[in-house]
Coordinates of C-alpha atoms in Angstrom, one line a residue:
M145 CA 0.0 0.0 0.0
A146 CA 1.0 3.6 -0.5
E147 CA 0.9 4.3 3.2
E148 CA 3.4 1.5 4.0
T149 CA 5.8 2.8 1.3
K150 CA 5.7 6.3 2.7
N151 CA 6.3 5.0 6.3
Q152 CA 9.2 3.0 5.1
E153 CA 10.8 6.0 3.5
V154 CA 10.3 8.1 6.6
Q155 CA 11.9 5.3 8.7
E156 CA 14.9 5.2 6.4
V157 CA 15.5 8.9 6.7
A158 CA 15.0 8.8 10.5
G159 CA 17.3 5.8 10.8
M160 CA 20.1 7.8 9.1
A161 CA 19.5 10.7 11.4
T162 CA 19.6 8.7 14.6
S163 CA 22.8 6.8 13.7
S164 CA 24.9 9.6 15.2
Q165 CA 24.1 9.5 18.9
P166 CA 25.8 11.6 21.7
N167 CA 28.9 10.2 23.1
V168 CA 28.2 8.7 26.5
E169 CA 31.6 9.7 27.6
K170 CA 30.9 13.4 27.0
Q171 CA 27.8 13.1 29.1
Q172 CA 29.8 11.7 31.9
E173 CA 32.6 14.3 31.7
N174 CA 30.3 17.3 32.1
P175 CA 26.9 16.2 33.4
E176 CA 25.8 19.8 34.4
K177 CA 26.4 21.1 30.9
F178 CA 24.7 18.0 29.4
L179 CA 21.5 18.5 31.5
A180 CA 21.4 22.3 30.8
E181 CA 21.6 21.7 27.1
F182 CA 19.3 18.6 27.0
N183 CA 16.2 18.8 24.7
W184 CA 13.5 17.7 27.0
H185 CA 10.8 18.2 24.3
N186 CA 12.4 15.8 21.9
Y187 CA 12.9 13.4 24.7
E188 CA 9.1 13.6 25.7
E189 CA 8.0 13.2 22.1
G190 CA 10.5 10.4 21.6
I191 CA 12.5 12.3 19.0
D192 CA 16.3 11.8 19.1
P193 CA 18.6 14.5 18.0
I194 CA 19.3 14.7 14.3
D195 CA 22.1 16.3 12.4
D196 CA 21.2 19.4 10.5
E197 CA 22.2 17.8 7.2
K198 CA 20.1 14.8 7.8
L199 CA 17.2 17.0 8.9
E200 CA 17.4 19.1 5.7
E201 CA 17.5 15.9 3.7
F202 CA 14.4 14.6 5.6
E203 CA 12.4 17.9 5.0
K204 CA 13.3 17.9 1.3
L205 CA 12.0 14.3 1.0
V206 CA 8.8 15.2 2.7
A207 CA 8.3 18.2 0.5
E208 CA 8.7 16.1 -2.7
N209 CA 6.4 13.3 -1.7
F210 CA 3.5 14.9 0.3
V211 CA 0.9 17.5 -0.8
D212 CA 0.1 20.5 1.3
T213 CA -3.4 19.7 2.7
L214 CA -4.9 23.1 2.3
D215 CA -8.7 23.8 2.8
D216 CA -10.8 24.9 -0.2
E217 CA -8.4 23.3 -2.7
V218 CA -9.6 20.6 -5.0
V219 CA -7.0 17.9 -5.6
E220 CA -7.1 14.6 -7.6
G221 CA -6.9 11.4 -5.7
T222 CA -6.9 7.7 -6.5
V223 CA -9.3 5.1 -5.1
I224 CA -7.1 2.5 -3.3
N225 CA -9.8 0.6 -1.5
I226 CA -13.6 0.3 -1.3
T227 CA -15.4 -1.0 1.7
D228 CA -19.1 -1.5 2.3
R229 CA -19.6 2.1 3.3
D230 CA -16.6 4.1 2.3
A231 CA -14.0 4.7 -0.4
I232 CA -10.3 5.1 0.7
I233 CA -8.7 7.8 -1.4
D234 CA -4.9 8.5 -1.7
I235 CA -4.2 12.1 -2.4
N236 CA -0.4 11.7 -1.7
A237 CA -0.7 13.2 1.8
K238 CA 0.6 11.8 5.1
S239 CA -2.4 9.6 5.4
E240 CA -5.3 8.4 3.2
G241 CA -8.7 10.0 3.2
V242 CA -12.2 8.6 3.6
I243 CA -15.3 9.4 1.6
S244 CA -18.7 7.9 2.1
L245 CA -20.0 5.9 -0.9
N246 CA -23.2 7.9 -0.8
E247 CA -21.2 10.7 -2.6
F248 CA -20.6 8.3 -5.5
R249 CA -24.3 7.2 -6.0
Y250 CA -24.2 8.9 -9.4
N251 CA -21.3 6.5 -10.3
P252 CA -22.3 3.0 -9.3
D253 CA -19.3 1.6 -11.4
L254 CA -16.7 3.2 -9.1
K255 CA -13.6 0.9 -8.7
V256 CA -10.1 0.8 -7.3
G257 CA -7.7 2.8 -9.4
D258 CA -10.3 5.4 -10.5
K259 CA -9.2 9.0 -10.4
V260 CA -11.6 11.3 -8.4
E261 CA -11.6 15.0 -7.4
V262 CA -11.8 15.6 -3.7
L263 CA -11.8 18.5 -1.2
I264 CA -10.1 18.2 2.2
D265 CA -13.1 18.4 4.6
V266 CA -11.2 17.7 7.9
R267 CA -7.4 17.5 8.0
E268 CA -7.3 14.9 10.6
D269 CA -10.0 13.2 12.6
A270 CA -9.6 11.6 16.0
T271 CA -7.7 8.8 14.5
G272 CA -5.4 11.1 12.5
Q273 CA -7.0 10.3 9.2
L274 CA -8.0 12.8 6.5
V275 CA -11.7 13.3 5.9
L276 CA -12.3 14.2 2.3
S277 CA -15.4 15.3 0.3
H278 CA -16.0 14.3 -3.3
R279 CA -19.4 16.0 -3.4
K280 CA -17.9 19.4 -2.4
A281 CA -15.2 19.0 -4.9
R282 CA -17.7 18.3 -7.6
V283 CA -19.8 21.3 -6.7
I284 CA -16.7 23.6 -6.9
K285 CA -15.9 22.3 -10.4
A286 CA -19.5 21.6 -11.4
W287 CA -20.5 25.0 -12.9
D288 CA -17.4 25.2 -15.0
R289 CA -18.1 21.8 -16.4
V290 CA -21.8 22.4 -16.9
N291 CA -21.2 25.7 -18.7
A292 CA -18.5 24.0 -20.9
A293 CA -20.9 21.1 -21.6
H294 CA -23.6 23.6 -22.6
E295 CA -21.4 25.6 -24.8
E296 CA -19.7 22.7 -26.5
G297 CA -22.8 20.4 -26.6
T298 CA -21.0 17.6 -25.0
I299 CA -22.7 14.6 -23.4
V300 CA -22.6 14.3 -19.6
N301 CA -23.4 11.5 -17.2
G302 CA -26.1 12.1 -14.6
F303 CA -27.6 10.1 -11.8
V304 CA -31.4 10.2 -11.5
K305 CA -32.1 10.9 -7.9
C306 CA -35.9 11.1 -7.6
R307 CA -39.2 12.1 -9.2
T308 CA -40.6 15.6 -9.0
K309 CA -43.5 17.5 -10.4
G310 CA -43.3 17.4 -14.1
G311 CA -40.1 15.3 -14.4
M312 CA -37.0 14.1 -12.5
I313 CA -34.1 15.4 -10.5
V314 CA -30.7 14.5 -11.9
D315 CA -27.3 14.8 -10.2
V316 CA -24.9 16.2 -12.8
F317 CA -21.4 17.0 -11.5
G318 CA -22.9 17.4 -8.0
I319 CA -25.5 19.9 -9.2
E320 CA -29.2 19.0 -9.0
A321 CA -30.5 19.5 -12.6
F322 CA -34.1 19.2 -13.8
L323 CA -35.1 16.6 -16.4
P324 CA -38.6 17.4 -17.8
G325 CA -40.8 14.4 -18.4
S326 CA -41.1 15.3 -22.0
Q327 CA -37.3 15.2 -22.4
I328 CA -36.8 11.6 -21.0
D329 CA -37.5 9.8 -24.2
V330 CA -39.1 10.3 -27.6
K331 CA -42.0 8.1 -26.7
P332 CA -44.5 8.7 -23.8
I333 CA -43.3 7.6 -20.4
R334 CA -45.8 5.5 -18.4
D335 CA -43.5 4.6 -15.5
Y336 CA -41.3 7.4 -14.2
D337 CA -40.2 5.4 -11.2
A338 CA -38.4 2.9 -13.5
Y339 CA -35.7 5.6 -14.1
V340 CA -35.0 6.5 -10.5
G341 CA -31.5 5.2 -9.4
K342 CA -30.2 5.0 -13.0
T343 CA -27.1 6.6 -14.5
M344 CA -27.9 8.0 -17.9
E345 CA -26.4 10.2 -20.6
F346 CA -27.7 13.8 -20.9
K347 CA -27.3 16.9 -22.9
V348 CA -27.3 20.3 -21.1
V349 CA -30.1 22.3 -22.9
K350 CA -30.6 25.3 -20.6
I351 CA -28.8 27.2 -17.8
N352 CA -30.3 29.9 -15.7
H353 CA -27.3 31.6 -14.0
E354 CA -29.5 33.9 -12.0
F355 CA -31.4 31.2 -10.3
K356 CA -28.7 28.5 -10.6
N357 CA -31.0 26.2 -12.6
V358 CA -29.9 23.6 -15.0
V359 CA -32.2 21.7 -17.5
V360 CA -31.0 18.5 -19.1
S361 CA -32.4 16.3 -21.8
H362 CA -31.9 12.6 -22.6
K363 CA -34.4 12.9 -25.5
A364 CA -32.1 15.3 -27.4
L365 CA -29.4 12.6 -27.6
I366 CA -31.5 10.2 -29.5
E367 CA -33.5 12.6 -31.6
A368 CA -30.7 13.2 -34.0
D369 CA -30.3 9.5 -34.6
I370 CA -34.0 9.0 -34.9
E371 CA -34.3 11.9 -37.4
E372 CA -31.8 10.2 -39.6
Q373 CA -33.6 6.9 -39.2
K374 CA -36.9 8.6 -39.9
K375 CA -35.7 10.1 -43.1
E376 CA -34.4 6.7 -44.3
I377 CA -37.8 5.0 -43.5
I378 CA -39.9 7.8 -45.0
G379 CA -37.8 7.7 -48.2
Q380 CA -38.7 4.0 -48.7
L381 CA -42.4 4.2 -47.9
E382 CA -44.9 2.9 -50.5
K383 CA -48.6 2.3 -50.4
G384 CA -49.4 -1.4 -49.7
Q385 CA -46.0 -1.9 -48.0
V386 CA -46.2 -4.1 -44.9
L387 CA -44.1 -3.0 -41.9
E388 CA -43.6 -4.1 -38.3
G389 CA -44.4 -1.6 -35.7
T390 CA -45.0 -1.1 -31.9
V391 CA -48.2 0.2 -30.4
K392 CA -47.1 3.6 -29.0
N393 CA -50.4 5.2 -28.0
I394 CA -54.1 4.2 -27.9
T395 CA -56.8 6.8 -28.2
S396 CA -60.6 6.5 -28.7
Y397 CA -60.3 7.2 -32.4
G398 CA -57.3 4.9 -33.2
V399 CA -53.9 3.6 -32.5
F400 CA -50.5 5.3 -33.1
V401 CA -47.8 2.8 -34.2
D402 CA -44.1 3.5 -34.0
L403 CA -42.5 2.2 -37.2
G404 CA -38.9 2.9 -36.0
G405 CA -38.8 6.6 -35.5
V406 CA -41.9 7.3 -37.7
D407 CA -45.4 7.2 -36.3
G408 CA -48.4 6.2 -38.2
L409 CA -52.1 6.1 -37.3
V410 CA -54.4 3.1 -37.6
H411 CA -57.9 4.5 -37.5
I412 CA -60.4 2.6 -35.4
T413 CA -62.3 1.6 -38.6
D414 CA -59.1 0.1 -40.0
L415 CA -58.4 -2.1 -37.0
S416 CA -61.0 -4.8 -37.5
W417 CA -63.7 -5.8 -40.1
S418 CA -66.1 -6.1 -37.1
R419 CA -67.4 -3.1 -35.2
I420 CA -65.6 -2.3 -32.0
N421 CA -66.2 0.3 -29.3
H422 CA -62.6 1.1 -28.5
P423 CA -59.2 0.1 -30.0
N424 CA -58.1 -1.5 -26.7
E425 CA -60.4 -4.4 -27.6
I426 CA -57.9 -5.3 -30.4
V427 CA -54.4 -4.1 -29.4
D428 CA -52.3 -3.4 -26.3
L429 CA -49.6 -0.9 -25.5
D430 CA -46.1 -2.0 -26.6
Q431 CA -47.6 -4.8 -28.7
K432 CA -45.7 -5.6 -31.9
L433 CA -47.8 -6.0 -35.0
N434 CA -47.7 -5.9 -38.7
V435 CA -49.5 -3.1 -40.5
V436 CA -50.0 -2.0 -44.1
I437 CA -49.5 1.5 -45.4
L438 CA -52.8 2.8 -46.8
D439 CA -51.9 6.4 -47.6
F440 CA -49.6 9.3 -46.7
D441 CA -49.3 13.0 -47.5
E442 CA -46.8 14.5 -49.8
D443 CA -44.3 15.2 -47.1
K444 CA -45.0 11.7 -45.7
T445 CA -45.4 13.1 -42.2
R446 CA -48.9 11.8 -41.9
I447 CA -49.0 8.1 -42.5
Q448 CA -52.3 6.2 -42.6
L449 CA -52.0 2.5 -41.6
G450 CA -54.3 -0.5 -41.7
L451 CA -54.5 -3.7 -39.7
K452 CA -57.7 -5.3 -40.9
Q453 CA -56.5 -5.0 -44.5
L454 CA -54.0 -7.8 -43.8
K455 CA -56.9 -10.2 -43.6
K456 CA -59.3 -11.3 -46.3
H457 CA -62.5 -9.2 -46.4
P458 CA -65.3 -11.2 -44.6
W459 CA -67.7 -10.6 -47.5
D460 CA -65.3 -12.4 -49.8
A461 CA -65.4 -15.4 -47.4
L462 CA -69.2 -15.4 -47.3
S463 CA -70.8 -18.6 -48.4
E464 CA -71.7 -18.7 -52.0
T465 CA -74.9 -20.6 -51.3
L466 CA -76.3 -17.9 -49.1
S467 CA -79.2 -16.2 -50.9
V468 CA -82.4 -14.1 -50.5
G469 CA -85.0 -15.9 -48.5
D470 CA -82.5 -17.8 -46.3
K471 CA -82.7 -17.5 -42.5
V472 CA -79.7 -16.3 -40.6
K473 CA -78.8 -15.7 -37.0
G474 CA -76.7 -12.8 -35.7
K475 CA -76.0 -10.4 -32.9
V476 CA -77.3 -6.9 -32.7
V477 CA -74.3 -4.5 -32.8
V478 CA -75.8 -1.1 -33.5
I479 CA -79.3 0.3 -33.0
A480 CA -80.6 3.5 -34.7
D481 CA -84.1 5.0 -34.8
Y482 CA -84.6 3.7 -38.3
G483 CA -83.4 0.1 -37.6
A484 CA -80.7 -2.3 -36.2
F485 CA -77.5 -3.7 -37.7
I486 CA -77.0 -7.4 -37.2
E487 CA -73.6 -9.1 -37.5
V488 CA -74.4 -12.4 -39.2
A489 CA -70.6 -13.2 -39.5
E490 CA -67.4 -11.5 -38.5
G491 CA -67.4 -8.3 -40.4
V492 CA -70.6 -9.0 -42.3
E493 CA -73.7 -7.0 -41.2
G494 CA -77.2 -6.7 -42.4
L495 CA -79.8 -4.0 -41.7
I496 CA -83.2 -4.7 -40.3
H497 CA -85.3 -1.6 -41.0
V498 CA -87.8 -0.8 -38.3
S499 CA -90.6 -1.4 -40.8
E500 CA -89.4 -5.0 -41.2
M501 CA -89.5 -5.7 -37.5
S502 CA -93.3 -5.8 -37.2
W503 CA -96.4 -6.1 -39.4
S504 CA -97.8 -3.1 -37.6
T505 CA -98.0 0.1 -39.7
H506 CA -97.8 2.2 -36.5
L507 CA -94.5 4.0 -36.5
R508 CA -92.2 2.8 -33.6
S509 CA -88.5 2.8 -32.8
A510 CA -86.1 -0.1 -33.2
Q511 CA -85.4 0.0 -29.5
D512 CA -88.9 -1.2 -28.9
F513 CA -88.0 -4.5 -30.5
V514 CA -84.3 -5.3 -29.9
N515 CA -81.3 -4.4 -27.7
V516 CA -77.6 -4.3 -28.5
G517 CA -76.1 -7.7 -27.8
D518 CA -79.4 -9.6 -28.5
E519 CA -79.2 -12.8 -30.6
V520 CA -81.9 -12.6 -33.3
E521 CA -83.0 -14.7 -36.2
A522 CA -84.0 -13.0 -39.4
Q523 CA -84.7 -13.6 -43.1
I524 CA -82.5 -12.2 -45.9
L525 CA -84.6 -9.8 -48.0
T526 CA -81.9 -8.4 -50.3
L527 CA -78.3 -9.4 -50.8
D528 CA -75.7 -7.3 -52.9
R529 CA -72.3 -8.9 -52.8
E530 CA -70.7 -6.2 -55.0
E531 CA -71.9 -3.4 -52.8
R532 CA -71.5 -5.6 -49.7
K533 CA -75.0 -4.8 -48.4
M534 CA -77.7 -7.0 -46.9
S535 CA -81.2 -6.2 -45.7
L536 CA -83.0 -8.5 -43.2
G537 CA -86.5 -8.8 -41.8
I538 CA -87.9 -10.3 -38.6
K539 CA -91.6 -10.0 -39.3
Q540 CA -91.3 -12.3 -42.2
L541 CA -90.8 -15.2 -39.8
T542 CA -94.4 -14.8 -38.6
P543 CA -97.6 -15.0 -40.7
D544 CA -99.0 -11.7 -42.1
P545 CA -102.0 -11.0 -39.9
W546 CA -103.8 -9.3 -42.8
T547 CA -104.0 -12.5 -44.8
D548 CA -107.2 -13.5 -42.9
I549 CA -108.4 -10.1 -41.8
T550 CA -111.9 -10.4 -43.2
S551 CA -112.6 -13.5 -41.2
K552 CA -111.0 -12.2 -38.0
Y553 CA -112.4 -8.6 -38.0
P554 CA -115.5 -8.5 -40.1
V555 CA -117.5 -5.2 -40.3
G556 CA -119.8 -4.9 -37.2
S557 CA -117.7 -7.2 -35.0
R558 CA -116.7 -6.1 -31.5
H559 CA -113.2 -6.2 -30.1
T560 CA -110.9 -4.8 -27.4
G561 CA -107.8 -2.9 -28.4
V562 CA -105.0 -0.8 -26.8
V563 CA -104.6 2.9 -27.5
R564 CA -101.2 3.4 -29.2
N565 CA -101.2 6.9 -30.4
F566 CA -103.2 10.2 -30.8
T567 CA -103.8 12.5 -33.8
N568 CA -105.8 15.7 -33.9
F569 CA -108.6 13.8 -35.7
G570 CA -108.7 10.5 -33.9
V571 CA -107.1 7.6 -31.9
F572 CA -105.1 4.7 -33.2
V573 CA -106.0 1.4 -31.5
E574 CA -104.0 -1.8 -31.9
L575 CA -106.1 -4.9 -32.0
E576 CA -103.1 -7.2 -32.2
E577 CA -99.5 -7.0 -33.4
G578 CA -99.7 -5.7 -37.0
I579 CA -103.4 -4.8 -36.9
D580 CA -104.1 -1.1 -36.1
G581 CA -107.4 0.7 -36.6
L582 CA -108.4 4.4 -36.4
I583 CA -111.3 5.8 -34.3
Y584 CA -112.3 9.2 -35.6
I585 CA -112.9 11.8 -32.9
S586 CA -116.6 11.9 -33.9
D587 CA -116.9 8.2 -33.2
L588 CA -115.6 8.3 -29.6
S589 CA -118.9 9.5 -27.9
W590 CA -122.5 10.0 -28.7
T591 CA -122.9 12.9 -26.2
K592 CA -119.6 14.5 -25.3
K593 CA -118.1 17.3 -27.4
I594 CA -114.4 16.3 -27.7
K595 CA -111.8 18.7 -29.0
H596 CA -108.8 16.4 -28.7
P597 CA -108.7 12.6 -28.1
S598 CA -106.5 13.0 -25.0
E599 CA -109.6 14.5 -23.3
F600 CA -111.3 11.1 -23.7
C601 CA -108.6 8.5 -23.1
N602 CA -104.8 7.9 -22.5
V603 CA -102.2 6.0 -24.4
G604 CA -102.2 2.4 -23.1
D605 CA -105.9 2.4 -22.2
K606 CA -108.0 -0.5 -23.4
L607 CA -111.0 0.4 -25.4
E608 CA -113.9 -1.6 -26.8
V609 CA -114.4 -1.0 -30.4
V610 CA -116.7 -1.9 -33.3
V611 CA -115.3 -2.5 -36.9
L612 CA -117.0 0.1 -39.1
E613 CA -115.1 -0.2 -42.3
L614 CA -112.4 -2.6 -43.7
D615 CA -109.9 -1.8 -46.6
V616 CA -107.9 -5.0 -47.2
E617 CA -105.8 -3.6 -50.0
G618 CA -105.0 -0.4 -48.2
R619 CA -104.5 -2.3 -44.9
K620 CA -106.8 0.1 -43.1
L621 CA -109.4 -0.4 -40.4
S622 CA -112.0 2.2 -39.4
L623 CA -113.2 1.6 -35.8
G624 CA -115.8 3.2 -33.6
H625 CA -116.2 3.3 -29.8
K626 CA -119.5 5.0 -29.4
Q627 CA -121.2 2.4 -31.5
I628 CA -120.9 -0.2 -28.7
E629 CA -123.9 1.5 -27.2
D630 CA -127.2 2.8 -28.5
N631 CA -127.4 6.4 -29.4
P632 CA -129.1 8.1 -26.4
W633 CA -130.2 11.0 -28.6
D634 CA -132.7 8.7 -30.2
K635 CA -134.5 8.5 -26.8
Y636 CA -133.9 12.2 -26.1
E637 CA -135.5 13.2 -29.4
T638 CA -138.9 12.1 -27.9
E639 CA -138.2 13.0 -24.3
F640 CA -137.1 16.5 -25.1
A641 CA -139.2 17.2 -28.2
V642 CA -140.2 20.8 -29.0
G643 CA -143.0 21.9 -26.7
T644 CA -142.2 19.6 -23.8
K645 CA -141.9 21.2 -20.5
H646 CA -139.2 20.5 -17.9
T647 CA -138.1 21.9 -14.5
A648 CA -134.4 22.8 -14.1
T649 CA -132.0 25.2 -12.4
I650 CA -129.9 27.9 -14.2
D651 CA -126.4 26.4 -14.2
E652 CA -124.3 29.1 -15.7
M653 CA -124.8 32.6 -17.1
V654 CA -123.1 32.9 -20.5
D655 CA -122.9 35.4 -23.3
K656 CA -126.4 36.1 -24.7
G657 CA -128.1 33.9 -22.2
A658 CA -127.7 31.0 -19.8
T659 CA -127.3 27.2 -19.7
I660 CA -129.3 24.6 -17.9
E661 CA -128.4 20.9 -17.4
F662 CA -131.4 18.5 -17.8
N663 CA -129.1 15.4 -17.4
E664 CA -125.4 14.4 -17.9
D665 CA -125.9 14.4 -21.7
I666 CA -128.1 17.3 -22.4
T667 CA -127.2 20.9 -21.6
A668 CA -129.7 23.4 -23.0
F669 CA -129.2 27.0 -24.0
V670 CA -131.7 29.7 -22.9
P671 CA -131.5 33.0 -24.8
T672 CA -131.4 36.2 -22.7
R673 CA -134.9 37.4 -23.5
H674 CA -136.3 33.9 -22.8
L675 CA -135.0 34.2 -19.2
E676 CA -137.8 36.9 -18.5
K677 CA -140.1 36.0 -15.6
E678 CA -143.8 36.9 -15.3
D679 CA -143.0 40.0 -13.3
G680 CA -140.6 41.3 -15.9
S681 CA -137.4 40.4 -14.1
K682 CA -134.9 37.8 -15.4
L683 CA -133.8 34.5 -14.0
G684 CA -130.4 34.3 -12.4
K685 CA -127.8 31.6 -11.7
G686 CA -129.1 29.0 -9.3
E687 CA -132.8 29.8 -9.7
E688 CA -135.1 26.9 -10.5
A689 CA -137.9 27.3 -13.0
E690 CA -140.0 25.6 -15.6
F691 CA -138.8 25.6 -19.2
V692 CA -140.3 24.7 -22.5
I693 CA -138.2 23.2 -25.3
I694 CA -138.3 25.5 -28.3
E695 CA -135.6 23.7 -30.4
F696 CA -134.1 20.2 -30.5
N697 CA -131.4 19.2 -33.1
K698 CA -130.1 15.6 -32.7
E699 CA -127.5 15.9 -35.4
F700 CA -125.8 18.9 -33.9
K701 CA -126.8 17.9 -30.3
R702 CA -128.4 21.4 -29.8
V703 CA -131.2 22.1 -27.4
V704 CA -132.8 25.5 -26.8
A705 CA -135.3 26.2 -24.0
S706 CA -137.5 29.1 -22.9
H707 CA -139.0 30.2 -19.6
M708 CA -140.8 33.2 -21.0
S709 CA -142.9 31.0 -23.3
I710 CA -144.5 29.4 -20.2
H711 CA -146.3 32.6 -19.1
K712 CA -146.9 34.4 -22.4
E713 CA -149.6 32.9 -24.5
E714 CA -148.5 34.4 -27.8
E715 CA -145.0 33.0 -27.4
A716 CA -146.5 29.7 -26.4
K717 CA -148.6 29.7 -29.5
I718 CA -145.6 30.4 -31.6
V719 CA -143.8 27.5 -29.9
K720 CA -146.6 25.1 -30.6
Q721 CA -146.7 26.2 -34.2
A722 CA -142.9 25.6 -34.4
A723 CA -143.3 22.2 -32.8
K724 CA -146.0 21.3 -35.4
K725 CA -143.8 22.5 -38.2
A726 CA -140.9 20.6 -36.8
Q727 CA -142.9 17.4 -36.9
E728 CA -143.9 18.1 -40.5
D729 CA -140.5 19.3 -41.9
N730 CA -138.2 17.6 -39.4
K731 CA -135.9 20.6 -39.7
P732 CA -134.4 23.1 -37.2
T733 CA -137.0 25.6 -36.2
L734 CA -135.3 28.0 -33.9
G735 CA -134.7 30.6 -36.6
D736 CA -138.4 30.6 -37.6
A737 CA -139.6 30.7 -34.0
N738 CA -137.4 33.6 -33.2
A739 CA -138.5 35.5 -36.2
D740 CA -142.2 35.1 -35.2
L741 CA -141.5 35.9 -31.6
Q742 CA -139.6 39.1 -32.7
A743 CA -142.5 40.1 -34.9
L744 CA -144.9 39.6 -31.9
K745 CA -142.7 41.6 -29.6
D746 CA -142.5 44.5 -32.2
K747 CA -146.3 44.4 -32.4
M748 CA -146.7 44.6 -28.6
E749 CA -144.3 47.6 -28.4
G750 CA -146.3 49.4 -31.1
K751 CA -143.6 49.3 -33.8

């Protein structure tokens, strides 16, 4: 070891110096003088007297072989031994120095014989050994080296210490530099922790002297090589060329594939002949696969790739025996309002239009019949191999209900149906799947005045109906609801004939008169002047009185009554004449009666 060599040299010099010892006889001749001149310090320290010549030779040897251990001075040392915790460094001083291995974490390959820069931290510890610092020495020299690396563009080694927000902290020459996440590699990094504890090569890309910040990049080192490789690959690209690539990124719209420095996109529609919801159903990150070049722009910076094109088109593999009229089974893959797409084979789909799902002519949505993922059976309606289109039908698997419509629903027959839809003019009622009929608003009730069908019933209600008309060719049924009962106005025509008298209460005062309710079906109108009582006053709301019917119209369900005609003979006479005329002509008489009554009133007032 170096320490043993130096000790040996010192002993040789000391040996030569101690070979000339004082003469014992001289000590005995003059003991007083000997004691007075005796060097007690050398005696206590164990140092024997040395001749001046030997001492000068010794000092010269020390000056030539040992360095001056000054503070704040960086010197170069040699690793002479490595323990579990420390590195022993020889700086050519009186003793070796010790440095903790933690200061060499950036250099895990440190070995005996390596030259390292050190700074003397403590000249001598309790054991007389030098305590050195490699980290402090690196810091002193670091900025000069970092600036030089930045200016010259040289590559430096750095030790990745830990993760931080947006990137990593790297030890470069003892300085903590920042490595942005985007500068680690040319491809996206998914596991930053995998880089912690590694020694990597970097390029200094930015220095902020004011804040003492250093930014390094590993990506910059490989970009130049990749750019050259990229140009070489782009120059050889041809449509239809098959290349091997690695899945670099997966998005909802497609997959980016690294072709060796050049990225291409496989759109989701070019991944599989079958429909898929997301590309991760087909590929995984870092997966290697073969792709075919479909297209690229003039600069060849945007490359369109395909995966499914490497396989034979499913339509080409479709059985030649498959034809119109055959039954097929498949899975519902897509549903729209107008129909559903069924995958009958991998990559082969057929459309079932909503009109082909049911014999019903009532418009409905495809969701009412099937759901995504359902296994269905259908019949092929059209098949175009050139256009690769197929239309299917479900209703064709069941008999057409209109084939025997005349025997099942003859005119006059009664049935129970379900209200399916409203229009302004009527109600659609479904008698069975595929058989719908229309009830016009006028055929809903004999007595109620209905402005909109929703006033009479709700969707989903069950209604009893009578078949009124049947159009087999037009596939139309005309139904009626009121016809299930007799027309009560036939009975009312006699009960409330013109001239009949009835007692009732004024229900409401309305414009130009009042209304009275004789029963739940008949509400009569009383003109204002016919509200006159015998004393000249007029009837008001809530007053009960006797009324005579002066008009009854069954067709328009109109009834007019009068109280004045009860106590005025002339008016009563006119009413009787109107009743007689109504029996003869069977026509509305209110206009005639009113004209006669007005003439009588004018006569009484002397006009």
